[in-house]
Coordinates of C-alpha atoms in Angstrom, one line a residue:
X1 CA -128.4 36.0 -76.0
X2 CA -125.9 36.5 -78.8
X3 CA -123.7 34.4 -81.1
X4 CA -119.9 35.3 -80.4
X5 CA -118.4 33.9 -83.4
X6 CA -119.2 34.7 -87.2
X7 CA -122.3 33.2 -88.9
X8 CA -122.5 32.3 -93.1
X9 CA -125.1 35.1 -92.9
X10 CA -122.7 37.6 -90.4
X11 CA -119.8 37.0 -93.2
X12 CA -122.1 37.4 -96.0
X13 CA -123.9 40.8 -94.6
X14 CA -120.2 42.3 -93.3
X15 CA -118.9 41.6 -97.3
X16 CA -121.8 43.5 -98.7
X17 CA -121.6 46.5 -95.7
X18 CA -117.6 46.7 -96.8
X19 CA -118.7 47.0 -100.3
X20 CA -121.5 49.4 -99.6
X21 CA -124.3 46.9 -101.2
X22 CA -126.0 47.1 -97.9
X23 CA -124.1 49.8 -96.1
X24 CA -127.3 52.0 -95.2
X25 CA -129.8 49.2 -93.4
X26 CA -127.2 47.4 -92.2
X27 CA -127.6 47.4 -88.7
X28 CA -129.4 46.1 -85.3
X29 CA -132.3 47.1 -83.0
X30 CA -131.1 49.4 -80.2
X31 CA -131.6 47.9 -76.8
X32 CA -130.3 45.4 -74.5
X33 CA -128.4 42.1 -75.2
X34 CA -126.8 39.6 -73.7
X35 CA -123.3 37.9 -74.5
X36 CA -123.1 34.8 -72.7
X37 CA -124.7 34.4 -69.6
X38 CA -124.4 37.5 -67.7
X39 CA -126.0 38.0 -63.9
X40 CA -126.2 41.6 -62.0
X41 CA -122.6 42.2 -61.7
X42 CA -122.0 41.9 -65.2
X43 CA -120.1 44.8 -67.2
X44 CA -122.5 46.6 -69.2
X45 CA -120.8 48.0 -72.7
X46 CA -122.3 50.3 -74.9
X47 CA -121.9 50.4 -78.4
X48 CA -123.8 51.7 -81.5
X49 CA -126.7 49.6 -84.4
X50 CA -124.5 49.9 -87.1
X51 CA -124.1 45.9 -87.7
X52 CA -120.3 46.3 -88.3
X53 CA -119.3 47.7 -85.0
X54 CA -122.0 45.5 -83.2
X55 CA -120.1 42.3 -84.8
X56 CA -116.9 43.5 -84.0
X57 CA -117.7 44.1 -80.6
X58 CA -119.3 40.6 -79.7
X59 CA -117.1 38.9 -82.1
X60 CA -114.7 39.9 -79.5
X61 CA -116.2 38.7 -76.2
X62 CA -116.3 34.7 -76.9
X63 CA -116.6 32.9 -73.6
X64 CA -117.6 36.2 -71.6
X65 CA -120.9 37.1 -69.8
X66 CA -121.7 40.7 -70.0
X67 CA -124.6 42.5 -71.2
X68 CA -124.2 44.9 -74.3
X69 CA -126.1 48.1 -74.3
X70 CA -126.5 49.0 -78.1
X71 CA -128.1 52.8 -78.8
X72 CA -129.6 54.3 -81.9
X73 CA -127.2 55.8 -84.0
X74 CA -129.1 55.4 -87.4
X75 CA -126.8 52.9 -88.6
X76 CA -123.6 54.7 -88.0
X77 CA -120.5 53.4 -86.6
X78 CA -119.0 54.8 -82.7
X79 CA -116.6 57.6 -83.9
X80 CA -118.6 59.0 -86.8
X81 CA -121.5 58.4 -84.2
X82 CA -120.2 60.7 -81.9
X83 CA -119.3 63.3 -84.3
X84 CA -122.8 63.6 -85.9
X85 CA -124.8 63.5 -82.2
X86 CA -126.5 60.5 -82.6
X87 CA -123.7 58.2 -80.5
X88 CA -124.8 61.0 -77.6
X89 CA -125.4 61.6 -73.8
X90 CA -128.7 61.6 -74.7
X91 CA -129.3 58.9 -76.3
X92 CA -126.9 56.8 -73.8
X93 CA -129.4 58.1 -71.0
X94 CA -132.6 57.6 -72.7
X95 CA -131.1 53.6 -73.7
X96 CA -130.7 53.2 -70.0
X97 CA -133.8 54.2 -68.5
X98 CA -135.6 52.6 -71.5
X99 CA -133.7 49.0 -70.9
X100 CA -135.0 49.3 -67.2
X101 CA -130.8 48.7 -66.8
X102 CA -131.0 49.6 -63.1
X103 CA -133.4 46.6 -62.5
X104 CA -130.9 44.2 -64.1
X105 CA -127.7 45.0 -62.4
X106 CA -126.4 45.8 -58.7
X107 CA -123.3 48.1 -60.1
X108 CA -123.6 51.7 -61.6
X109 CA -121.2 51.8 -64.5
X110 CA -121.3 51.5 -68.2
X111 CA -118.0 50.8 -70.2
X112 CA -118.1 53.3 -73.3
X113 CA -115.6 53.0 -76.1
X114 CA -113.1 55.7 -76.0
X115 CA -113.6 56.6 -79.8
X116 CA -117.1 57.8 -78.6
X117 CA -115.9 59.7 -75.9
X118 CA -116.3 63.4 -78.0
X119 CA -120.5 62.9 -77.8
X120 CA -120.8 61.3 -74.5
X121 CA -120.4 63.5 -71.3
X122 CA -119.5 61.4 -68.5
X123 CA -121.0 64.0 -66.0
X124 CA -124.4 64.3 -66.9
X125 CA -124.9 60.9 -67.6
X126 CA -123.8 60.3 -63.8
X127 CA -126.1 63.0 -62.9
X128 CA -129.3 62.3 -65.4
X129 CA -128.8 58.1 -64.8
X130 CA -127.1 57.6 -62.2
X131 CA -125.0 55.3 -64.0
X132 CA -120.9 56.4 -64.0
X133 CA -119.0 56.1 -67.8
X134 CA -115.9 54.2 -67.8
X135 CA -114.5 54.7 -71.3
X136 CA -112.4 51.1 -73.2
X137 CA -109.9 50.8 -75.6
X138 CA -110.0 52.2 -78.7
X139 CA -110.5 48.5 -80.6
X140 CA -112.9 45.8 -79.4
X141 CA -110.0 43.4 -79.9
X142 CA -108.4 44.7 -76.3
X143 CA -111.7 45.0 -74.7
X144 CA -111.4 41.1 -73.0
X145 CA -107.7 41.7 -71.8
X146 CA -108.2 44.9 -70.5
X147 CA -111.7 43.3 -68.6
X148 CA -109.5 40.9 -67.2
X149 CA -107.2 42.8 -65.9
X150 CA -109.2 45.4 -64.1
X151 CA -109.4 47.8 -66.5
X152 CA -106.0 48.0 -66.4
X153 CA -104.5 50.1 -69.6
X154 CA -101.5 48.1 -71.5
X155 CA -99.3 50.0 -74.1
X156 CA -101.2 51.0 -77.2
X157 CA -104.7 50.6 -76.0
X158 CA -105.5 54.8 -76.5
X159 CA -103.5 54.6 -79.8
X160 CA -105.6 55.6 -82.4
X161 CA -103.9 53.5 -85.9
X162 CA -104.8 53.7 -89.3
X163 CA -103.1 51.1 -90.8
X164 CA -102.4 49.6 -94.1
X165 CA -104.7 47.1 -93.8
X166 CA -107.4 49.6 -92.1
X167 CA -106.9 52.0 -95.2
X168 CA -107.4 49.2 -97.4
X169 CA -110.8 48.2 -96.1
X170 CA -112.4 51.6 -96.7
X171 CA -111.5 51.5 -100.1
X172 CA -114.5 49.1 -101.0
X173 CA -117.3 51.2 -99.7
X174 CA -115.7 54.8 -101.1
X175 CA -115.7 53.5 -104.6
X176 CA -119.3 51.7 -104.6
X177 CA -120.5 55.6 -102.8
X178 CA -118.6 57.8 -105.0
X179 CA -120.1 55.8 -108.6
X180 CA -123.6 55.7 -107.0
X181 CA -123.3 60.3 -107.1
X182 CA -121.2 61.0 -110.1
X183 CA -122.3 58.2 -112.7
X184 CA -124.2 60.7 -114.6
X185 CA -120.8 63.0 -115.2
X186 CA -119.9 59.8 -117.9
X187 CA -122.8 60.6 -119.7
X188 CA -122.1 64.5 -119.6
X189 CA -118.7 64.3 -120.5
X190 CA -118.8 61.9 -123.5
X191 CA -121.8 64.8 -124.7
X192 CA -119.4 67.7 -124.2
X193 CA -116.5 66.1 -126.3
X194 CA -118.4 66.4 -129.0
X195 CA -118.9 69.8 -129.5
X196 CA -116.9 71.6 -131.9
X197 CA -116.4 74.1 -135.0
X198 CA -118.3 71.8 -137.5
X199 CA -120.6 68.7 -137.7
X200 CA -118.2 66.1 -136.5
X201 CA -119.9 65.6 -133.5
X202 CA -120.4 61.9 -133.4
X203 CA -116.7 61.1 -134.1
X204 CA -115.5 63.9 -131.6
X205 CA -117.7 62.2 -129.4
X206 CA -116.1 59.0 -129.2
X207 CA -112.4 60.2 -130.1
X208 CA -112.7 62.7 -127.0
X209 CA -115.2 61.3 -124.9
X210 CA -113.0 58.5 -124.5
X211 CA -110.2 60.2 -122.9
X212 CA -112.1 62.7 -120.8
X213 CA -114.1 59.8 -119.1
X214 CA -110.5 58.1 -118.5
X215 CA -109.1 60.9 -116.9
X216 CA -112.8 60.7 -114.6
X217 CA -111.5 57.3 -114.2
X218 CA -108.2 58.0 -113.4
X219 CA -108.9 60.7 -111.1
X220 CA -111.4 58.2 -109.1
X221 CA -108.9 56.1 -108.9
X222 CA -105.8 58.5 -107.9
X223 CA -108.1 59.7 -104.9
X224 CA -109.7 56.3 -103.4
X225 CA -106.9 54.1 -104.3
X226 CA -103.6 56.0 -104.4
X227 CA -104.0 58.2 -102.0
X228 CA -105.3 55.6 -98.8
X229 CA -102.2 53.3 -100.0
X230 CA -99.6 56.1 -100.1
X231 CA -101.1 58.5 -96.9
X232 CA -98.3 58.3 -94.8
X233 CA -95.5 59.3 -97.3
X234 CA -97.5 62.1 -99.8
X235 CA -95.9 65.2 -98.7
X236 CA -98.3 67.9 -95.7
X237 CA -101.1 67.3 -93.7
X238 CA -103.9 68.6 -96.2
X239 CA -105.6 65.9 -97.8
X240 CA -106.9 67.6 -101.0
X241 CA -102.6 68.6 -101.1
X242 CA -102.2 64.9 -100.9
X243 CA -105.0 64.2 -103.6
X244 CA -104.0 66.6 -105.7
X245 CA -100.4 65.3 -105.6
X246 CA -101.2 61.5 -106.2
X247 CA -103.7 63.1 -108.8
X248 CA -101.0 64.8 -110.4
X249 CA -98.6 61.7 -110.6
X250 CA -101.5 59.8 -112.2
X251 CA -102.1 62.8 -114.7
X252 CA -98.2 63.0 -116.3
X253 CA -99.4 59.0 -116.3
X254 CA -102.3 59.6 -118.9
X255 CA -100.4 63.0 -120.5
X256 CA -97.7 60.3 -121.9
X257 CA -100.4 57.9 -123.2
X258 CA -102.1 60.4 -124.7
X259 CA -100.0 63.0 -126.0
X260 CA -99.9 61.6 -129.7
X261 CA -103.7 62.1 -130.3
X262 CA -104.7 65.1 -128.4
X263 CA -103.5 69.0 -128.6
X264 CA -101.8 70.7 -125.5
X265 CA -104.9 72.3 -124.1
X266 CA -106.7 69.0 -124.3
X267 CA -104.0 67.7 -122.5
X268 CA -104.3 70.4 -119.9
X269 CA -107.9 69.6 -119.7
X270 CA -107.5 66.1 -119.1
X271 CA -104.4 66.5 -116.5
X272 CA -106.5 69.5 -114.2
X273 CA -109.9 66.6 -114.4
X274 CA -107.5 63.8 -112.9
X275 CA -105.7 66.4 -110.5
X276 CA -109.2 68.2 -109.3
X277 CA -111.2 64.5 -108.6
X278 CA -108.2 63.1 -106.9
X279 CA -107.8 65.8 -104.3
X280 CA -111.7 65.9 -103.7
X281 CA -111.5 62.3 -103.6
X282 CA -109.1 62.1 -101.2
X283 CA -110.6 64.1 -98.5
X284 CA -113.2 61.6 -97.9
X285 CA -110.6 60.2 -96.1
X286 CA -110.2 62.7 -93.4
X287 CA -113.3 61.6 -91.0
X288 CA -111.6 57.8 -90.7
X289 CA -107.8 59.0 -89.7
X290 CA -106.4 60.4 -86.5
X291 CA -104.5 62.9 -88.9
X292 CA -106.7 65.7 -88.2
X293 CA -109.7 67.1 -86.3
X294 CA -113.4 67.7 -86.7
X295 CA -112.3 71.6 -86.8
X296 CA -109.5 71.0 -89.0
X297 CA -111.6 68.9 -91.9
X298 CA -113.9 72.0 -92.0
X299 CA -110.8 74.3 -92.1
X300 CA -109.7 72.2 -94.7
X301 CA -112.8 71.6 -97.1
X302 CA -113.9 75.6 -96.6
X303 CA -110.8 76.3 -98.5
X304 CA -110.4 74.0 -100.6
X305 CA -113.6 72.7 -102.2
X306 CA -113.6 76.3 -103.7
X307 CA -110.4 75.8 -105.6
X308 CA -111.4 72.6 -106.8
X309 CA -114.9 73.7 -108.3
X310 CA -113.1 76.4 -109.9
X311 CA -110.5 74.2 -111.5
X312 CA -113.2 71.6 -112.6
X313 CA -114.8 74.2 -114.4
X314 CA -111.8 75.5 -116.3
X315 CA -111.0 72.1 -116.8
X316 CA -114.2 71.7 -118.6
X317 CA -114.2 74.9 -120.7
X318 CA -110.6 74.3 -121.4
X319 CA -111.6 70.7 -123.0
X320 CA -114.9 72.1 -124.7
X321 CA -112.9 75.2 -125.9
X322 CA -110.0 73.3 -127.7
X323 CA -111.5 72.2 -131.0
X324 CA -113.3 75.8 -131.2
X325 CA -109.4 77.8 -130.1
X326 CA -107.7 75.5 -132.9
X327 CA -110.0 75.2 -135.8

């Protein structure tokens, strides 16, 4: 049986997950559990062993009996789950007949959440099980009204939101993910800021470097902060448009901080670096958002991760190019 309410270790492990200290062995044995004290007409629901949506599932259920029926998703949450195959008819049928779940219950029906309803097909699990898919709400929160009511659907329980507050939380994890694969571009930039016509490289090094690895910063920062806060009101549905217009906003930023020390193509330099990594950035976002589609984020990235490698590189030639143009 398990715990419905939050242990030091559960608050502990979700802090780290959230800020990505943890996020890739943070999760659960697949199998069978029990919440409460459930007997052979108890609901079954299924969920996946990343930790996080396992908590917020049974965090949910306090002073229910029901059995939870957790797959192998490798540590990935529901609706990502579903997208990559792992949250799958498959698995969902394998879990079953593995659990011995026919043994332990009179009914034939398994309560699937709705966000993982695009890798689970109702039919064949019926036909390769024997066990029917019900799909839930879309959050655990509504799971024990909508149990008590006979699966009864109130207003809002298929909306798909991505809050303020739900934006914000992603945040955490993006930043600690995106420093673990760039940190070596610091390095790499502060070395290219010092080239130039003569043997100032040391002093170019510094004097430059500085401001190029700020505009990295800035950049970072435009595409995992700026843009989650301000999705709903940066103008079109693209979110590398959106990026690159928060991006751009936080490049005129710099440009008038650093306009007395540096020439105009250093300046353009610095403003296409900040404009490029925030609309990269900010297409991370697209797989957590109802916004857009599996078909449209690959639309989306074919087109424009070419455009933003091209700019990054111009960016950098432009920056390396400037002491050599205007010696």
């Amino acid at each position: 049986m398990v715990a419905t309410s939050r242990s030091v270790y559960d608050w502990a492990g979700g802090a780290a997950a959230r800020l990505g200290l943890n996020r890739d062995s943070y999760l659960v044995a697949p199998g069978l559990y029990a919440i409460g004290a459930p007997d052979r007409a108890a609901p079954v629901l299924v969920t996946a062993n990343y930790k996080l949506s396992f908590d917020t599932l049974r965090f949910a259920l306090p002073g229910l009996n029901l059995w939870l029926l957790v797959l192998d998703t490798c540590g990935i949450n529901v609706w990502c789950a579903a997208g990559k195959g792992t949250f799958s008819t498959e698995e969902l049928v394998h879990r079953v007949k593995a659990c011995g779940l026919e043994k332990l219950v009179d009914h034939r029906r398994l309560i699937v959440p709705q966000l993982g309803a695009t890798g689970v097909s109702a039919h064949q699990v019926k036909k390769q099980s024997g066990f029917s898919v019900q799909f839930g709400p879309i959050r655990a929160s509504d799971i024990s009204t909508w149990l008590d009511n006979g699966a009864r659907e109130f207003e809002g329980m298929r909306d798909v939101t991505f809050t303020l507050k739900e934006r914000i939380e992603l945040i955490p994890v993006e930043f600690h993910l995106v420093l673990k694969s760039i940190w070596w571009l610091f390095p790499l930039l502060f070395l290219v800021s010092g080239i130039g016509p003569d043997l100032e490289f040391t002093s170019r090094l510094m004097s430059r470097g500085v401001w190029m690895v700020s505009a990295l910063l800035i950049g970072i920062g435009s595409g995992l902060i700026l843009v989650p806060l301000l999705l709903p009101w940066l103008p079109g549905r693209s979110f590398a448009l959106k990026g690159a217009i928060a991006g751009l906003l936080s490049g005129l930023l710099l440009l008038f901080w650093a306009e007395t020390g540096l020439n105009l193509l250093e300046l353009g330099a610095l403003l296409a670096l900040v404009v490029v990594m925030s609309s990269y950035l900010g297409m991370n976002f697209t797989g957590s958002t109802p916004y857009t589609s599996p078909s449209g984020v690959e639309w989306e990235m074919r087109r424009a991760i070419p455009v933003q490698f091209c700019l990054s590189i111009g960016a950098v030639l432009l920056w390396v190019g400037a002491p050599l143009v205007l010696s």
